[in-house]
GROMACS .gro file of C-alpha atoms in nm:
model
  493
    1MET     CA    1   7.446   6.040  -2.793
    2ALA     CA    2   7.821   5.976  -2.797
    3LEU     CA    3   8.104   6.107  -2.581
    4PRO     CA    4   8.439   5.955  -2.689
    5LEU     CA    5   8.772   6.074  -2.549
    6TRP     CA    6   9.085   6.004  -2.755
    7PHE     CA    7   9.450   6.038  -2.657
    8ALA     CA    8   9.681   6.049  -2.962
    9PRO     CA    9  10.055   6.120  -2.961
   10ALA     CA   10  10.163   6.395  -3.199
   11GLN     CA   11  10.500   6.321  -3.357
   12ALA     CA   12  10.550   6.621  -3.582
   13ALA     CA   13  10.409   6.969  -3.635
   14ASP     CA   14  10.098   7.120  -3.478
   15LYS     CA   15   9.776   6.956  -3.605
   16THR     CA   16   9.633   7.299  -3.694
   17VAL     CA   17   9.919   7.376  -3.929
   18THR     CA   18   9.861   7.044  -4.105
   19LEU     CA   19   9.491   7.111  -4.157
   20GLU     CA   20   9.554   7.451  -4.314
   21ALA     CA   21   9.743   7.286  -4.600
   22VAL     CA   22   9.485   7.014  -4.670
   23GLU     CA   23   9.256   7.078  -4.966
   24VAL     CA   24   8.903   6.942  -4.923
   25THR     CA   25   8.843   6.778  -5.261
   26ALA     CA   26   8.487   6.670  -5.175
   27THR     CA   27   8.380   7.036  -5.205
   28ARG     CA   28   8.504   7.034  -5.570
   29SER     CA   29   8.683   7.365  -5.496
   30ASP     CA   30   9.044   7.440  -5.398
   31LEU     CA   31   8.948   7.564  -5.051
   32ASN     CA   32   9.131   7.401  -4.761
   33GLY     CA   33   8.981   7.275  -4.436
   34ASP     CA   34   9.014   7.606  -4.252
   35GLU     CA   35   8.865   7.810  -4.538
   36THR     CA   36   8.559   7.617  -4.652
   37PRO     CA   37   8.227   7.726  -4.493
   38ALA     CA   38   8.107   7.364  -4.497
   39SER     CA   39   8.096   7.144  -4.187
   40VAL     CA   40   8.393   6.922  -4.266
   41THR     CA   41   8.639   6.698  -4.084
   42VAL     CA   42   8.965   6.589  -4.247
   43ILE     CA   43   9.152   6.288  -4.109
   44THR     CA   44   9.505   6.308  -4.251
   45ALA     CA   45   9.762   6.034  -4.314
   46LYS     CA   46   9.954   6.157  -4.010
   47GLU     CA   47   9.649   6.112  -3.788
   48ILE     CA   48   9.572   5.770  -3.938
   49LYS     CA   49   9.924   5.660  -3.849
   50GLN     CA   50   9.899   5.802  -3.496
   51ARG     CA   51   9.567   5.634  -3.418
   52GLN     CA   52   9.683   5.296  -3.554
   53HIS     CA   53   9.334   5.206  -3.678
   54ARG     CA   54   9.322   4.928  -3.938
   55THR     CA   55   8.979   5.001  -4.088
   56VAL     CA   56   8.799   5.317  -4.199
   57GLU     CA   57   8.510   5.209  -3.974
   58GLU     CA   58   8.735   5.256  -3.669
   59LEU     CA   59   8.852   5.596  -3.797
   60LEU     CA   60   8.495   5.723  -3.828
   61ARG     CA   61   8.376   5.621  -3.482
   62GLY     CA   62   8.333   5.924  -3.259
   63GLU     CA   63   8.350   6.186  -3.535
   64PHE     CA   64   8.094   6.468  -3.542
   65GLY     CA   65   7.741   6.372  -3.647
   66LEU     CA   66   7.828   6.009  -3.728
   67ASP     CA   67   7.667   5.693  -3.594
   68VAL     CA   68   7.867   5.384  -3.695
   69VAL     CA   69   7.665   5.063  -3.653
   70SER     CA   70   7.819   4.715  -3.682
   71GLN     CA   71   7.611   4.398  -3.652
   72GLY     CA   72   7.877   4.175  -3.500
   73PRO     CA   73   8.249   4.087  -3.506
   74THR     CA   74   8.505   4.189  -3.768
   75GLY     CA   75   8.358   4.158  -4.118
   76SER     CA   76   7.991   4.198  -4.024
   77LEU     CA   77   7.770   4.455  -4.199
   78THR     CA   78   7.875   4.806  -4.093
   79SER     CA   79   7.669   5.115  -4.180
   80VAL     CA   80   7.721   5.487  -4.122
   81PHE     CA   81   7.438   5.728  -4.044
   82LEU     CA   82   7.510   6.101  -4.083
   83ARG     CA   83   7.305   6.346  -3.877
   84GLY     CA   84   7.019   6.098  -3.841
   85ALA     CA   85   6.976   6.041  -4.215
   86ASN     CA   86   6.941   5.695  -4.368
   87SER     CA   87   7.272   5.520  -4.441
   88ALA     CA   88   7.176   5.533  -4.811
   89SER     CA   89   7.186   5.915  -4.783
   90THR     CA   90   7.562   5.923  -4.723
   91LEU     CA   91   7.763   5.911  -5.045
   92VAL     CA   92   8.098   5.733  -5.021
   93LEU     CA   93   8.373   5.820  -5.271
   94ILE     CA   94   8.705   5.637  -5.315
   95ASP     CA   95   8.940   5.825  -5.551
   96GLY     CA   96   8.641   5.975  -5.729
   97VAL     CA   97   8.449   5.647  -5.757
   98GLN     CA   98   8.095   5.649  -5.614
   99VAL     CA   99   8.084   5.315  -5.433
  100ASN     CA  100   7.737   5.303  -5.274
  101LEU     CA  101   7.547   4.983  -5.351
  102ASN     CA  102   7.263   5.036  -5.597
  103THR     CA  103   7.053   4.760  -5.441
  104SER     CA  104   7.056   4.876  -5.078
  105GLY     CA  105   7.174   5.234  -5.138
  106GLY     CA  106   7.430   5.232  -4.856
  107PHE     CA  107   7.794   5.130  -4.835
  108ASN     CA  108   7.926   4.846  -4.621
  109PHE     CA  109   8.241   4.967  -4.440
  110ALA     CA  110   8.322   4.618  -4.304
  111ASP     CA  111   8.587   4.540  -4.566
  112LEU     CA  112   8.738   4.888  -4.617
  113THR     CA  113   9.087   4.895  -4.464
  114THR     CA  114   9.312   5.200  -4.419
  115ASP     CA  115   9.572   5.053  -4.657
  116ASN     CA  116   9.724   5.317  -4.887
  117ILE     CA  117   9.482   5.590  -4.770
  118GLU     CA  118   9.611   5.948  -4.761
  119LYS     CA  119   9.308   6.118  -4.604
  120VAL     CA  120   8.940   6.081  -4.521
  121GLU     CA  121   8.706   6.380  -4.561
  122ILE     CA  122   8.368   6.390  -4.386
  123LEU     CA  123   8.136   6.653  -4.534
  124ARG     CA  124   7.818   6.687  -4.327
  125GLY     CA  125   7.479   6.809  -4.448
  126PRO     CA  126   7.310   6.782  -4.792
  127GLN     CA  127   7.562   6.778  -5.079
  128SER     CA  128   7.324   6.693  -5.366
  129THR     CA  129   7.420   7.020  -5.536
  130LEU     CA  130   7.771   6.878  -5.583
  131TRP     CA  131   7.717   6.502  -5.601
  132GLY     CA  132   7.350   6.425  -5.674
  133ALA     CA  133   7.094   6.194  -5.516
  134ASP     CA  134   7.305   5.975  -5.287
  135ALA     CA  135   7.452   6.273  -5.098
  136SER     CA  136   7.142   6.416  -4.927
  137GLY     CA  137   7.289   6.342  -4.582
  138GLY     CA  138   7.655   6.408  -4.654
  139VAL     CA  139   7.972   6.276  -4.820
  140ILE     CA  140   8.261   6.061  -4.699
  141ASN     CA  141   8.548   6.107  -4.943
  142ILE     CA  142   8.851   5.875  -4.931
  143VAL     CA  143   9.172   5.967  -5.115
  144THR     CA  144   9.456   5.724  -5.182
  145LYS     CA  145   9.823   5.815  -5.127
  146LYS     CA  146  10.021   5.973  -5.409
  147GLY     CA  147  10.375   5.845  -5.454
  148GLN     CA  148  10.645   6.099  -5.363
  149GLY     CA  149  11.023   6.107  -5.337
  150LYS     CA  150  11.262   5.815  -5.366
  151PRO     CA  151  11.083   5.476  -5.386
  152THR     CA  152  11.043   5.312  -5.046
  153HIS     CA  153  10.914   4.968  -4.951
  154ALA     CA  154  10.770   4.815  -4.634
  155VAL     CA  155  10.638   4.486  -4.499
  156SER     CA  156  10.468   4.417  -4.167
  157PHE     CA  157  10.313   4.137  -3.964
  158GLU     CA  158  10.068   4.173  -3.674
  159GLY     CA  159   9.880   3.940  -3.441
  160GLY     CA  160   9.602   3.998  -3.191
  161SER     CA  161   9.307   3.860  -3.001
  162PHE     CA  162   9.041   3.624  -3.145
  163GLY     CA  163   9.307   3.459  -3.359
  164THR     CA  164   9.357   3.771  -3.569
  165PHE     CA  165   9.657   3.809  -3.800
  166ARG     CA  166   9.741   4.072  -4.058
  167GLU     CA  167  10.019   4.092  -4.316
  168THR     CA  168  10.091   4.394  -4.538
  169ALA     CA  169  10.336   4.493  -4.810
  170SER     CA  170  10.363   4.836  -4.969
  171SER     CA  171  10.577   5.039  -5.208
  172SER     CA  172  10.558   5.400  -5.320
  173GLY     CA  173  10.769   5.669  -5.482
  174LYS     CA  174  10.834   5.891  -5.780
  175LEU     CA  175  11.048   5.815  -6.086
  176ASP     CA  176  11.087   6.125  -6.304
  177ALA     CA  177  10.734   6.207  -6.430
  178PHE     CA  178  10.584   5.882  -6.302
  179ASP     CA  179  10.462   5.831  -5.945
  180TYR     CA  180  10.303   5.529  -5.783
  181SER     CA  181  10.176   5.383  -5.457
  182LEU     CA  182  10.089   5.015  -5.413
  183SER     CA  183   9.975   4.808  -5.116
  184VAL     CA  184   9.863   4.451  -5.054
  185SER     CA  185   9.722   4.323  -4.726
  186ARG     CA  186   9.569   4.007  -4.583
  187THR     CA  187   9.361   3.989  -4.264
  188ASP     CA  188   9.240   3.668  -4.097
  189SER     CA  189   9.038   3.638  -3.777
  190ASP     CA  190   8.869   3.350  -3.595
  191GLY     CA  191   8.614   3.601  -3.466
  192PHE     CA  192   8.341   3.520  -3.215
  193SER     CA  193   7.972   3.431  -3.227
  194ALA     CA  194   7.740   3.729  -3.259
  195ALA     CA  195   7.448   3.514  -3.140
  196ASN     CA  196   7.387   3.402  -2.780
  197GLU     CA  197   7.599   3.108  -2.665
  198ASN     CA  198   7.313   2.998  -2.431
  199ASP     CA  199   7.116   2.903  -2.744
  200GLY     CA  200   7.396   2.681  -2.869
  201ASN     CA  201   7.583   2.938  -3.075
  202THR     CA  202   7.935   2.828  -2.992
  203GLU     CA  203   8.077   2.851  -3.342
  204ASN     CA  204   8.308   3.146  -3.404
  205ASP     CA  205   8.226   3.374  -3.698
  206GLY     CA  206   8.555   3.384  -3.889
  207TYR     CA  207   8.666   3.648  -4.136
  208GLY     CA  208   8.923   3.687  -4.412
  209ASN     CA  209   9.006   3.988  -4.630
  210THR     CA  210   9.254   4.042  -4.912
  211THR     CA  211   9.289   4.402  -5.031
  212VAL     CA  212   9.498   4.543  -5.317
  213SER     CA  213   9.520   4.920  -5.366
  214SER     CA  214   9.711   5.125  -5.624
  215ARG     CA  215   9.746   5.482  -5.747
  216LEU     CA  216   9.949   5.547  -6.060
  217GLY     CA  217  10.014   5.893  -6.201
  218TYR     CA  218  10.206   6.053  -6.488
  219ASP     CA  219  10.277   6.424  -6.534
  220PHE     CA  220  10.305   6.493  -6.906
  221ASP     CA  221  10.395   6.852  -6.820
  222ALA     CA  222  10.321   7.107  -6.548
  223ASP     CA  223   9.963   7.144  -6.674
  224THR     CA  224   9.867   6.787  -6.770
  225ARG     CA  225   9.832   6.482  -6.546
  226ALA     CA  226   9.680   6.137  -6.592
  227GLU     CA  227   9.606   5.883  -6.319
  228LEU     CA  228   9.487   5.526  -6.289
  229ASN     CA  229   9.348   5.439  -5.947
  230GLY     CA  230   9.226   5.094  -5.847
  231ARG     CA  231   9.116   4.907  -5.537
  232TYR     CA  232   9.013   4.540  -5.511
  233SER     CA  233   8.904   4.340  -5.208
  234HIS     CA  234   8.789   3.984  -5.155
  235ALA     CA  235   8.623   3.910  -4.821
  236ASN     CA  236   8.479   3.595  -4.665
  237PHE     CA  237   8.264   3.619  -4.352
  238GLU     CA  238   8.082   3.361  -4.143
  239PHE     CA  239   7.765   3.486  -3.974
  240ASP     CA  240   7.467   3.377  -3.764
  241SER     CA  241   7.124   3.392  -3.929
  242PHE     CA  242   6.773   3.318  -3.810
  243GLY     CA  243   6.792   2.981  -3.633
  244PRO     CA  244   6.847   2.904  -3.262
  245SER     CA  245   7.194   2.763  -3.332
  246ASP     CA  246   7.488   2.809  -3.565
  247GLY     CA  247   7.470   2.680  -3.919
  248PRO     CA  248   7.673   2.694  -4.241
  249GLU     CA  249   7.598   3.061  -4.307
  250PHE     CA  250   7.869   3.257  -4.485
  251SER     CA  251   7.913   3.532  -4.743
  252ASN     CA  252   8.175   3.606  -5.008
  253THR     CA  253   8.213   3.961  -5.136
  254ASP     CA  254   8.426   4.085  -5.425
  255SER     CA  255   8.457   4.461  -5.475
  256PHE     CA  256   8.645   4.643  -5.749
  257TYR     CA  257   8.676   5.021  -5.795
  258LEU     CA  258   8.856   5.190  -6.083
  259SER     CA  259   8.898   5.553  -6.190
  260ALA     CA  260   9.113   5.719  -6.456
  261PRO     CA  261   9.110   6.098  -6.404
  262LEU     CA  262   9.274   6.322  -6.663
  263THR     CA  263   9.348   6.683  -6.565
  264LYS     CA  264   9.451   6.964  -6.801
  265THR     CA  265   9.502   7.335  -6.728
  266PHE     CA  266   9.468   7.592  -7.006
  267ALA     CA  267   9.616   7.943  -6.993
  268GLY     CA  268   9.684   7.910  -6.622
  269PHE     CA  269   9.324   7.969  -6.510
  270TRP     CA  270   9.097   7.706  -6.673
  271THR     CA  271   9.132   7.351  -6.538
  272VAL     CA  272   8.940   7.061  -6.692
  273ARG     CA  273   8.913   6.728  -6.510
  274LEU     CA  274   8.758   6.425  -6.681
  275THR     CA  275   8.695   6.126  -6.452
  276PRO     CA  276   8.553   5.801  -6.588
  277SER     CA  277   8.498   5.542  -6.314
  278LEU     CA  278   8.361   5.197  -6.243
  279ALA     CA  279   8.234   5.042  -5.919
  280TYR     CA  280   8.159   4.669  -5.909
  281ASP     CA  281   8.039   4.464  -5.614
  282ASN     CA  282   7.931   4.098  -5.604
  283SER     CA  283   7.804   3.950  -5.277
  284HIS     CA  284   7.708   3.582  -5.247
  285SER     CA  285   7.555   3.455  -4.922
  286ASN     CA  286   7.466   3.104  -4.809
  287PHE     CA  287   7.169   3.056  -4.574
  288PRO     CA  288   7.010   2.731  -4.449
  289GLY     CA  289   6.812   2.602  -4.746
  290PHE     CA  290   6.883   2.885  -4.992
  291THR     CA  291   7.143   3.122  -5.130
  292SER     CA  292   7.138   3.485  -5.239
  293GLU     CA  293   7.352   3.686  -5.477
  294PHE     CA  294   7.354   4.061  -5.531
  295ILE     CA  295   7.546   4.230  -5.812
  296ASN     CA  296   7.600   4.606  -5.829
  297LYS     CA  297   7.761   4.798  -6.115
  298THR     CA  298   7.798   5.175  -6.145
  299TYR     CA  299   7.948   5.347  -6.450
  300THR     CA  300   8.014   5.721  -6.414
  301VAL     CA  301   8.169   5.990  -6.631
  302ASP     CA  302   8.223   6.327  -6.462
  303LEU     CA  303   8.353   6.637  -6.642
  304GLN     CA  304   8.445   6.928  -6.413
  305ASN     CA  305   8.563   7.271  -6.525
  306THR     CA  306   8.723   7.518  -6.284
  307LEU     CA  307   8.767   7.878  -6.397
  308LYS     CA  308   8.986   8.074  -6.156
  309PHE     CA  309   8.930   8.428  -6.280
  310SER     CA  310   9.125   8.585  -5.992
  311PRO     CA  311   9.241   8.501  -5.638
  312ILE     CA  312   8.902   8.616  -5.510
  313PHE     CA  313   8.659   8.452  -5.756
  314SER     CA  314   8.632   8.112  -5.922
  315LEU     CA  315   8.355   7.928  -6.104
  316ILE     CA  316   8.306   7.551  -6.110
  317PHE     CA  317   8.071   7.387  -6.358
  318GLY     CA  318   8.030   7.051  -6.523
  319GLY     CA  319   7.819   6.748  -6.589
  320GLU     CA  320   7.790   6.387  -6.487
  321TYR     CA  321   7.640   6.082  -6.655
  322GLN     CA  322   7.580   5.774  -6.445
  323SER     CA  323   7.437   5.431  -6.517
  324GLN     CA  324   7.346   5.217  -6.215
  325LYS     CA  325   7.269   4.847  -6.240
  326GLY     CA  326   7.135   4.635  -5.955
  327GLU     CA  327   7.060   4.265  -5.965
  328ALA     CA  328   6.926   4.020  -5.706
  329LYS     CA  329   6.960   3.679  -5.867
  330GLY     CA  330   6.618   3.531  -5.943
  331ILE     CA  331   6.431   3.837  -5.813
  332PHE     CA  332   6.512   4.149  -6.014
  333ASP     CA  333   6.758   4.294  -6.263
  334GLU     CA  334   6.716   4.671  -6.302
  335THR     CA  335   6.905   4.967  -6.451
  336TYR     CA  336   6.876   5.335  -6.361
  337ASP     CA  337   7.038   5.626  -6.549
  338ASN     CA  338   7.090   5.986  -6.445
  339GLN     CA  339   7.235   6.303  -6.596
  340GLY     CA  340   7.345   6.581  -6.365
  341TYR     CA  341   7.459   6.937  -6.439
  342TYR     CA  342   7.613   7.156  -6.168
  343LEU     CA  343   7.738   7.511  -6.119
  344GLN     CA  344   7.918   7.652  -5.813
  345ALA     CA  345   8.075   7.990  -5.745
  346VAL     CA  346   8.342   8.062  -5.483
  347PHE     CA  347   8.387   8.425  -5.376
  348LYS     CA  348   8.669   8.522  -5.138
  349PRO     CA  349   8.696   8.902  -5.142
  350THR     CA  350   8.917   8.915  -4.831
  351GLU     CA  351   9.101   8.670  -4.608
  352ARG     CA  352   8.815   8.713  -4.362
  353LEU     CA  353   8.515   8.628  -4.583
  354VAL     CA  354   8.434   8.323  -4.798
  355LEU     CA  355   8.103   8.277  -4.981
  356THR     CA  356   7.998   7.981  -5.194
  357GLY     CA  357   7.677   7.910  -5.382
  358GLY     CA  358   7.570   7.639  -5.622
  359VAL     CA  359   7.283   7.484  -5.813
  360ARG     CA  360   7.239   7.144  -5.977
  361GLY     CA  361   6.983   6.989  -6.208
  362ASP     CA  362   6.935   6.612  -6.227
  363VAL     CA  363   6.754   6.431  -6.509
  364PRO     CA  364   6.682   6.077  -6.383
  365SER     CA  365   6.537   5.806  -6.602
  366ASP     CA  366   6.264   5.696  -6.357
  367PHE     CA  367   6.155   6.020  -6.185
  368ALA     CA  368   6.075   6.382  -6.254
  369ASP     CA  369   6.369   6.620  -6.290
  370ARG     CA  370   6.515   6.760  -5.968
  371VAL     CA  371   6.683   7.093  -5.889
  372THR     CA  372   6.889   7.140  -5.571
  373TYR     CA  373   7.089   7.436  -5.446
  374LYS     CA  374   7.324   7.538  -5.166
  375LEU     CA  375   7.445   7.865  -5.007
  376GLU     CA  376   7.733   7.884  -4.757
  377GLY     CA  377   7.934   8.155  -4.590
  378ALA     CA  378   8.213   8.195  -4.335
  379TYR     CA  379   8.359   8.505  -4.171
  380LYS     CA  380   8.683   8.511  -3.969
  381LEU     CA  381   8.751   8.752  -3.685
  382LYS     CA  382   9.131   8.750  -3.680
  383GLU     CA  383   9.153   8.962  -3.368
  384THR     CA  384   8.980   8.698  -3.155
  385GLY     CA  385   9.058   8.382  -3.355
  386THR     CA  386   8.686   8.325  -3.420
  387ARG     CA  387   8.531   8.191  -3.741
  388LEU     CA  388   8.153   8.209  -3.794
  389ARG     CA  389   7.980   7.968  -4.036
  390ALA     CA  390   7.632   7.931  -4.186
  391ALA     CA  391   7.480   7.719  -4.462
  392TYR     CA  392   7.149   7.636  -4.629
  393ALA     CA  393   7.109   7.344  -4.868
  394THR     CA  394   6.850   7.122  -5.032
  395GLY     CA  395   6.889   6.761  -5.141
  396PHE     CA  396   6.705   6.447  -5.248
  397ARG     CA  397   6.746   6.070  -5.236
  398ALA     CA  398   6.598   5.836  -5.495
  399PRO     CA  399   6.447   5.500  -5.386
  400THR     CA  400   6.689   5.208  -5.417
  401PHE     CA  401   6.626   4.894  -5.617
  402ASN     CA  402   6.556   4.711  -5.291
  403ASP     CA  403   6.299   4.978  -5.197
  404PHE     CA  404   6.115   4.919  -5.523
  405CYS     CA  405   6.144   4.547  -5.566
  406PHE     CA  406   6.121   4.382  -5.222
  407ASN     CA  407   5.747   4.378  -5.150
  408LEU     CA  408   5.461   4.132  -5.101
  409SER     CA  409   5.383   4.113  -5.473
  410ASN     CA  410   5.752   4.073  -5.574
  411SER     CA  411   5.699   4.334  -5.845
  412CYS     CA  412   5.939   4.620  -5.904
  413SER     CA  413   5.653   4.837  -6.032
  414ALA     CA  414   5.413   4.764  -5.743
  415LEU     CA  415   5.514   5.058  -5.524
  416ASP     CA  416   5.447   5.420  -5.610
  417LEU     CA  417   5.753   5.562  -5.436
  418LYS     CA  418   5.875   5.920  -5.463
  419PRO     CA  419   6.228   6.045  -5.398
  420GLU     CA  420   6.267   6.188  -5.049
  421GLU     CA  421   6.355   6.558  -5.025
  422VAL     CA  422   6.541   6.752  -4.756
  423ASP     CA  423   6.584   7.119  -4.663
  424SER     CA  424   6.866   7.182  -4.416
  425TRP     CA  425   7.027   7.480  -4.246
  426GLU     CA  426   7.306   7.512  -3.994
  427VAL     CA  427   7.505   7.773  -3.802
  428GLY     CA  428   7.829   7.734  -3.613
  429PHE     CA  429   8.161   7.876  -3.504
  430ASP     CA  430   8.524   7.772  -3.455
  431GLN     CA  431   8.736   7.933  -3.185
  432SER     CA  432   9.116   7.927  -3.159
  433LEU     CA  433   9.285   8.000  -2.825
  434PHE     CA  434   9.637   8.015  -2.679
  435ASP     CA  435   9.825   8.046  -3.010
  436ASP     CA  436   9.607   7.777  -3.169
  437ARG     CA  437   9.692   7.516  -2.905
  438VAL     CA  438   9.322   7.496  -2.809
  439ARG     CA  439   9.039   7.482  -3.060
  440LEU     CA  440   8.666   7.487  -2.988
  441SER     CA  441   8.391   7.416  -3.239
  442PHE     CA  442   8.012   7.428  -3.229
  443THR     CA  443   7.746   7.357  -3.493
  444TYR     CA  444   7.366   7.350  -3.472
  445PHE     CA  445   7.182   7.185  -3.763
  446ASP     CA  446   6.818   7.137  -3.860
  447ALA     CA  447   6.696   6.916  -4.147
  448ASP     CA  448   6.335   6.879  -4.265
  449TYR     CA  449   6.241   6.577  -4.477
  450ASP     CA  450   5.944   6.535  -4.709
  451ASP     CA  451   5.842   6.192  -4.845
  452LEU     CA  452   6.104   6.022  -4.624
  453ILE     CA  453   6.148   5.659  -4.735
  454ALA     CA  454   6.099   5.407  -4.451
  455LEU     CA  455   5.981   5.047  -4.403
  456ASP     CA  456   5.628   4.969  -4.282
  457GLN     CA  457   5.509   4.670  -4.074
  458ASN     CA  458   5.533   4.445  -4.383
  459PHE     CA  459   5.894   4.557  -4.443
  460GLU     CA  460   5.785   4.739  -4.758
  461ALA     CA  461   5.925   5.081  -4.839
  462GLN     CA  462   5.681   5.371  -4.803
  463ASN     CA  463   5.695   5.750  -4.817
  464ILE     CA  464   5.639   5.919  -4.480
  465ALA     CA  465   5.476   6.261  -4.503
  466SER     CA  466   5.743   6.446  -4.307
  467ALA     CA  467   6.029   6.400  -4.059
  468GLN     CA  468   6.286   6.618  -3.888
  469SER     CA  469   6.643   6.577  -3.764
  470GLN     CA  470   6.817   6.841  -3.558
  471GLY     CA  471   7.114   6.845  -3.329
  472VAL     CA  472   7.433   6.994  -3.191
  473GLU     CA  473   7.796   6.902  -3.267
  474THR     CA  474   8.063   7.031  -3.030
  475GLY     CA  475   8.434   6.964  -3.004
  476LEU     CA  476   8.745   7.051  -2.806
  477ASP     CA  477   9.099   6.991  -2.938
  478ILE     CA  478   9.391   7.053  -2.703
  479LYS     CA  479   9.759   7.036  -2.790
  480ALA     CA  480   9.863   6.959  -2.432
  481MET     CA  481  10.230   6.897  -2.517
  482ASP     CA  482  10.438   6.865  -2.831
  483ASN     CA  483  10.380   6.489  -2.822
  484LEU     CA  484  10.027   6.475  -2.677
  485ASP     CA  485   9.696   6.583  -2.835
  486LEU     CA  486   9.358   6.553  -2.660
  487PHE     CA  487   9.027   6.534  -2.849
  488LEU     CA  488   8.680   6.558  -2.695
  489LYS     CA  489   8.383   6.534  -2.934
  490TYR     CA  490   8.013   6.533  -2.850
  491THR     CA  491   7.710   6.493  -3.077
  492TRP     CA  492   7.346   6.527  -2.972
  493ASN     CA  493   7.098   6.434  -3.248
   0.00000   0.00000   0.00000
């Protein structure tokens, strides 16, 4: 249960007007935040600047349906749980790259800064129909800034508590058909001890992070665009492990994400987007008496077609091939492949009504084929400023390499694990009052899980027969003055 209250100065136009212009790319359609029937939150670049948060972890805290869990000071393992689902059930995308770790299944937000980020989309509820196995709980989609206008440059230096310092440099702009945005940052912190000082843990857990982010684009003509998007981070973190006092424990993590989307529109109504991508993560940790190293590699090729037959009807279809590799040095080295094929229709007969429906088939290398589907609808009552929403979706999550391989027999084939499956439905409404200066929102959701994957008393992964997660998400946004916005958000799960 969470009840955060935020005060954020608004320096430009009404927040509502901004949201209406923001396309939600995680839905794969061209619907914006106020049109899509999905339960979605969009944090824009303007809001990121207003809140002055330095990490995506800080941005996500207090948002609908999210539980952000950090195990210590800056740099410690940070996981996100969406609507009660396992952290491995939330798919994280950065410029189209699926960055979840293949070994653990989740994504560690500890090292993800807000450098060069244009917006963060939070799509709640099963999204396997659009994105496959890792999205059974929802999707967090992160989009990097696109260079615009005359090139500009900036440098900054900051200092804070716990011996924390941060330096950044950035440049972005557009030169004829070429646009770019670049940023480099360095964060250092002395930190503090996560373990009890009464047991002799007086050593601070320091942290360092270097992040480089870039987005390059070239418009060959009005209908053809190519991009090259990359993000690299190197982080070093000192932590406390299992002993009664501090030791030499530390971890080094190198992460590299790369995507090269190519978009082409034919005859004004058929848009093809080909996105090859790579996610690489290497984490090396030093414990008393032993070391560990985990290597994750994900290669993905996604081909999406969008046919916009008319302003009221469009069809989205495509396919995805993905190869996932997970290695724990000296323990296992496994590869998992999957082919996915998806189809989604968007029907908007009037400005009041939006209907979407989709189906996806996945052909994994290690499990039986899976079919998931989703139906969503929204209806707007313009006279009262009310929008009604409803959705039903199915999803699944495959066991991770850690689920399979960490067991008493140290054999990756010892456990007979099945993918977990989920059926979820939700209903909700959004209400606008006083010329859109006050906005209310309410959503009730219910998710039923079969073969939920959980750890037993031996810390081995097992399938639980069934489980359920249900809850309520409510929010109140008030534009109190032209330079003052109030946000009140409450989640019961």
